[in-house]
Amino acid sequence: MRRRRCCCCWGPAALLLLPLGLGSLLAAKVNKHKPWIETSYHGIITENNDTVILDPPLVALDKDAPVPFAGEICAFKIHGQEMPFEAIVLNKTSGEGRLRARSPIDCELQKEYTFIIQAYDCGSGPGGTNWKKSHKAVVHIQVKDVNEFSPAFKESMYKASVTEGKIYDSILQVEATDEDCSPQFSQICNYEIVTTDVPFAIDRNGNIRNTEKLSYDKQHQYEIMVTAFDCGQKRATEDVLVRVNVKPVCKPGWQDWNKRIEYRPGSGSIPLFPSIHLETCDGPVSSIHTTIELQTNYIGKGCDRETYSEKSLQKLCGASSGAIDLLPSPSTTTNWTAGLLMDSNDMIFKFDGKQGAKIPDGIVPKNLTDQFTITLWMKHGPSPGLRAEKETILCNSDKTEMNRHHYALYVHNCRLVFLLRKDFDQADTFRPAEFHWKLDQICDKEWHYYVVNVEFPVVTLYMDGTTYEPYLVTNDWPIHPSHIAMQLTVGACWQGGEVTKPRFAQYFHGSLASLTIRPGKIESQKVISCLQACKEGLDINSLESLGQGIKYHFNPSQSALVMEGDDIENINQALQKVSYINSRQFPTAGVRRLKVSSKVQCFGEDVCISIPDIDAYVMVFQANEPKITITGMDHFARPAAQFESERGVILFPDIRIVSTVTKMEHPLDLREHDRVNKQVVVEEMLHNLDFCDVLVIGAELDPEQECLELDHGELQGKHLDATNSTAGYSIYGVDSMFSYEQVLRQLRYRNWGTSATSDRKFRVKCSELNGRYTSNEFNLEVSKEFSWKVNILHSSNSNFMDHVNHMIFQPKFLQSVQHPEGSVSAVPSSVVPSVATMVIMVCVSVLVLVVTLGVLRLRSARQHGALGHEGPKDNEMDWDDSALTITVNPMEKYEKPHQTEEESEEEDIDDEEEDTTSAESDDSEEEEEEEEVIVQKGNKQNATRQEQLEWDDSTLPY
C-alpha cells in the first residue's frame, strides 16, 4: 500500500530552500527572450578614420522590453583575432549601437575585414545575471581608399634604338605604379610627354611612338621626359628620362671622318682621316679601289709652290746659268712688261688677246744655237671663236719688210707647236721645222709647267715633269739670209711686212709666268722636276706599316694617291695613314679641297655596292708675318788711302740680319676684366732670303773713279749669285740669312779719284719670297778723310818735341777732328809749303809762351773749380792752340758743340785770325779755313765729359 506523503511532512531544510527556488523561477519568467540582431552587416570605413558606416545600422531588439534589465541591451561583442574594431552601445533601451575602429585603418595593409558580432541584454537585474545573448551575425567591412600616393616609374631611365626612316607603332613602353590600394587611385590612367617639339607621342598605356620619320644626319639621339597620372589625376613626383638613339640605315660608305681639317704652318705632316673606316653592310667584298685627290688648281700655279723669282729658283734647283727671263717684273731696266696685266703676288701675266710685249734688242742672242731651252708656266683654255687662230706665246720674226718667223712657240687648236726655221748658213737641206704636241692639258684651264728642250733636230717637251714626244713633225727649207732685223715678242707675233703698218698679230689668250730662254744649254730631268715641284701634297706616314696586299701609287705632283687592296681592315688602316704636308715655311693660306672616291667589288659580281664620295677640305692658316731687321754701323770715316787701295773699304763689317715674329697670347691667370689685354711675345725665327740689294743713294757711281767689289769666291758653296752696276750691287738666290750676312760683310767700296765725292750713302734692303716680306731700309754713310795737316813733331827742336809730346797726344775719349773733304780739295797745292814753314817758325818762337800760359791756365782752372764757378770739371788745362793744326773729322757733323761759351770763344779766335792775316796773300781766307781749330766733343759714350786739353790760339798770329 503506497504511502502518501504530504507537504506537511517536509522537514525544516526543505522549508528553508523554498524561497530561493521561487526567486529563480520568477526571474526566469522575467528574462524570457534573447536579444535579436540582423544576421549580416556590410560596413565601409575610410582609411585613416575610425567611423564605420554599417548597412543596416547596428541595432539589437529584445522582446522582454520594456521590462527593466531584461528588455535592455548592455553590450555588443566582436569575435575574432585582434580585430581593430569595437562595438559600443549608444542606447540600452533602444538597443542602438555603433561600430568603430580602435586605431587608424590603412587600406594598403588590409582592404576589408570580416568578423562575428553578438548582442547581450542586461539580464534580470542590476547585477546582470541571467543575461542572454543574441545569435551570431556576420560583419563585412571594406576600407575606403584615400589617394595619398603618387605614381612612380619602375625604371629610372628608359632606352631604345630605332632605325632612321621608319614609323614605329611602339618604340618602347614606360610603366608606372601607384601604391594606393583602390583601383581608382592605384591604376595609371594617363601618360604624357613633357618635352616639347619632339617627334614622339605616348598613349595611355605608356607606349611611345614616333610621329615622323627620323634622320640620323639630322639628329643622332633624342632625350625626352615623360610623366604619369593615376586615375585620381595625381601626377608622378618625378618624371622619367627616355633616350631614343637613331641608327642610320646601313649605307655603304666611309664613316667617322671630318669634313674640315685644319693645318697650321710648320705642322709638318698631319693625318687627314685618322679614324676613318669603311662600312660595307656585311657585303661579300672581294676588293676595294680608292683614289684620294688633293685639289689645288686654284692655288697659285696649280699648287703651293715657292714664289721666288725664276732666277732664284733655277739657282736653287741647280739649273744651268745663263737663263734669260722674258717676263720679269717691270723695272727701269726691264720695262717691256710694264704694259701687261700682272698679278704681282705670283708674277703671273694675263693676256686677253689684245696685247703683246716687245723684247728689246740684245736681251736674247740673234741666232740661237742647236741647243737651247724654253721654259714657261701656262694656263690656257679653249680658243675663242669658231675658227681657232694661232695664239703666240713666243715669236721671233722680221721687224720690217717681210713676215718670216724664225722661231716661235704657239698654241693652235689645243695643240702646242714649236717652230724653228734654220738659216741657209746654218743648214742648206730640207730639215724638221715644226713640232706638234696634242695634249688635253693644253686647254684644260689649269696651270702646267712646260719645258721645250731643243737639241736640233730633236725637240723634247716636258709637261709637269713628264716627257712627251711630238706626234707630228713637218720639214721645211731654211730661210734665205737677209739683213733684216728681227723682233722677239711675247703674247703676240710681230708682223713687220706684208701689211700697211707693222703691228701685232696672233694674240695669246691665257696666263703666262716664268717664261725663260737659255741659249746653248738644255735642262736635265732632275732640274725640270725641281722647278715644277709642288711644296704641298699627299703623303703616307710610315709606309712600312701598311698592311700586306695594299698597292698604292702617287702621281708626280703627289696630288693624287691610288690605293687598292682586298681586305677592308687593311684598307682602313692604310687610309688612316694618308696625310697632308706643306713644306713651305710661309704657305699660301686658304682652302685645299679633298675628294675620296672608291669602288668596291664583291665575289662573283662586277660591282656590288656603291660607295659615296668624300668631299672634305684642308684649311691652311696664315703664317705669322716675320719682321726682317738689318742692323750695323750706320756711318764711319776712313783715310783716303784705304779707299784708294786695291782692296778698298769693307762697307758692312758688322751687319746683322735678324727676323722676328710677334705673337699674341692670353695669360691664364688674368682676371676677367683684364683678359682683353694680350701678352706680346716676340720670337726670333730662321728663314731664307731671296735677295739683298745694296743701292747707291744720290748720284750713281762714277766707274772711272769708284766701284763696288765682291770676290766671287764668297758665293761659292752658296745658292747665291750677284750683279753689279753703277746703281748698286744685287745679291740674289735662296739661302739663309747667315749666308747673306757673310757675303755682305765682304762687299767692298773703292774710291781712287780725287774729284769723286768724299761722302757716299748706301742703302741695304733684303727680301724673302720675292718681296712678300721685306726688311727695313738700312742706311750707311761713309766718308773719305784727306790728311792735310801739319805735324809739329817734325820741329828741329827735338827737346821741345819730347817735352810737349804728351800734351799733343789726344785722350782716348777724343775723336780726331779733320777738315771736310770739300774745303780741302779747294785749297791749291802751292799754298801748303808756305803755310807749313810759317807755322813751324811761329811754333818755335812761342814755345816759352805756350808753356807759361799752360801752367797759368792750369792753376786758374783749379782755382776756378774750387770757387764753384760754372764750367766743366774735367778741363784741367786750356792750351793756346793757335799755332797748331788738328785734323778735322768730316763725321763731326754728327756731334754737337759743347757749350755756347766755346762757340763764342771760337768766334773770337776767328776774328783775331782775320785781323792778323789781313796783310797776308789773297789766299788768307783759304789758309784760315785750313788752320781753323775746331774743338770736338768727347766720345759719345762719355758725353758728359769734355776734353782735357784745349788750345788757346787767340794770342798767336799766323
PDB file of N, CA and C in Angstrom, residues 225 290 303 339 391 411 441 461 478 480 498 639 790 831 899 945 949:
ATOM      1  N   MET A 225      61.352  63.691 -71.728  1.00  0.00           N
ATOM      2  CA  MET A 225      60.893  63.468 -70.369  1.00  0.00           C
ATOM      3  C   MET A 225      59.411  63.084 -70.413  1.00  0.00           C
ATOM      4  N   THR A 290      90.498  52.762-104.077  1.00  0.00           N
ATOM      5  CA  THR A 290      90.239  54.099-103.531  1.00  0.00           C
ATOM      6  C   THR A 290      91.210  55.102-104.142  1.00  0.00           C
ATOM      7  N   CYS A 303      99.299  74.747-107.468  1.00  0.00           N
ATOM      8  CA  CYS A 303      99.506  74.257-106.107  1.00  0.00           C
ATOM      9  C   CYS A 303     100.380  75.265-105.384  1.00  0.00           C
ATOM     10  N   GLY A 339     103.395  97.317-119.544  1.00  0.00           N
ATOM     11  CA  GLY A 339     102.037  97.490-120.024  1.00  0.00           C
ATOM     12  C   GLY A 339     101.180  96.245-119.973  1.00  0.00           C
ATOM     13  N   GLU A 391      97.740  81.197-131.414  1.00  0.00           N
ATOM     14  CA  GLU A 391      97.925  82.041-130.225  1.00  0.00           C
ATOM     15  C   GLU A 391      99.395  81.970-129.851  1.00  0.00           C
ATOM     16  N   VAL A 411     100.073  78.131-129.637  1.00  0.00           N
ATOM     17  CA  VAL A 411      99.003  77.165-129.447  1.00  0.00           C
ATOM     18  C   VAL A 411      98.037  77.309-130.612  1.00  0.00           C
ATOM     19  N   GLN A 441      95.868  68.686-121.586  1.00  0.00           N
ATOM     20  CA  GLN A 441      96.176  69.704-120.579  1.00  0.00           C
ATOM     21  C   GLN A 441      96.361  71.094-121.171  1.00  0.00           C
ATOM     22  N   LEU A 461     109.499  67.732-125.335  1.00  0.00           N
ATOM     23  CA  LEU A 461     108.624  68.523-124.468  1.00  0.00           C
ATOM     24  C   LEU A 461     108.476  67.819-123.128  1.00  0.00           C
ATOM     25  N   PRO A 478     115.393  75.915-145.198  1.00  0.00           N
ATOM     26  CA  PRO A 478     115.934  77.021-144.392  1.00  0.00           C
ATOM     27  C   PRO A 478     115.511  78.368-144.957  1.00  0.00           C
ATOM     28  N   HIS A 480     116.162  82.087-146.317  1.00  0.00           N
ATOM     29  CA  HIS A 480     117.209  82.762-147.082  1.00  0.00           C
ATOM     30  C   HIS A 480     117.830  83.869-146.234  1.00  0.00           C
ATOM     31  N   GLU A 498     104.298  92.845-145.339  1.00  0.00           N
ATOM     32  CA  GLU A 498     103.072  92.395-145.979  1.00  0.00           C
ATOM     33  C   GLU A 498     101.825  93.031-145.379  1.00  0.00           C
ATOM     34  N   PRO A 639     140.602 106.830 -93.823  1.00  0.00           N
ATOM     35  CA  PRO A 639     141.562 107.634 -94.598  1.00  0.00           C
ATOM     36  C   PRO A 639     141.429 107.358 -96.079  1.00  0.00           C
ATOM     37  N   VAL A 790     149.580 119.579 -90.523  1.00  0.00           N
ATOM     38  CA  VAL A 790     150.991 119.860 -90.263  1.00  0.00           C
ATOM     39  C   VAL A 790     151.322 119.337 -88.897  1.00  0.00           C
ATOM     40  N   VAL A 831     149.984 126.378-101.798  1.00  0.00           N
ATOM     41  CA  VAL A 831     149.895 127.093-100.523  1.00  0.00           C
ATOM     42  C   VAL A 831     150.456 126.263 -99.393  1.00  0.00           C
ATOM     43  N   GLN A 899     129.464 123.801 -75.547  1.00  0.00           N
ATOM     44  CA  GLN A 899     128.734 124.855 -74.835  1.00  0.00           C
ATOM     45  C   GLN A 899     128.745 126.106 -75.694  1.00  0.00           C
ATOM     46  N   ARG A 945     131.598 114.152 -70.396  1.00  0.00           N
ATOM     47  CA  ARG A 945     132.984 114.590 -70.177  1.00  0.00           C
ATOM     48  C   ARG A 945     133.426 115.509 -71.307  1.00  0.00           C
ATOM     49  N   LEU A 949     142.380 118.823 -72.893  1.00  0.00           N
ATOM     50  CA  LEU A 949     143.335 119.769 -73.491  1.00  0.00           C
ATOM     51  C   LEU A 949     142.578 120.707 -74.395  1.00  0.00           C
TER      52      LEU A 949
END
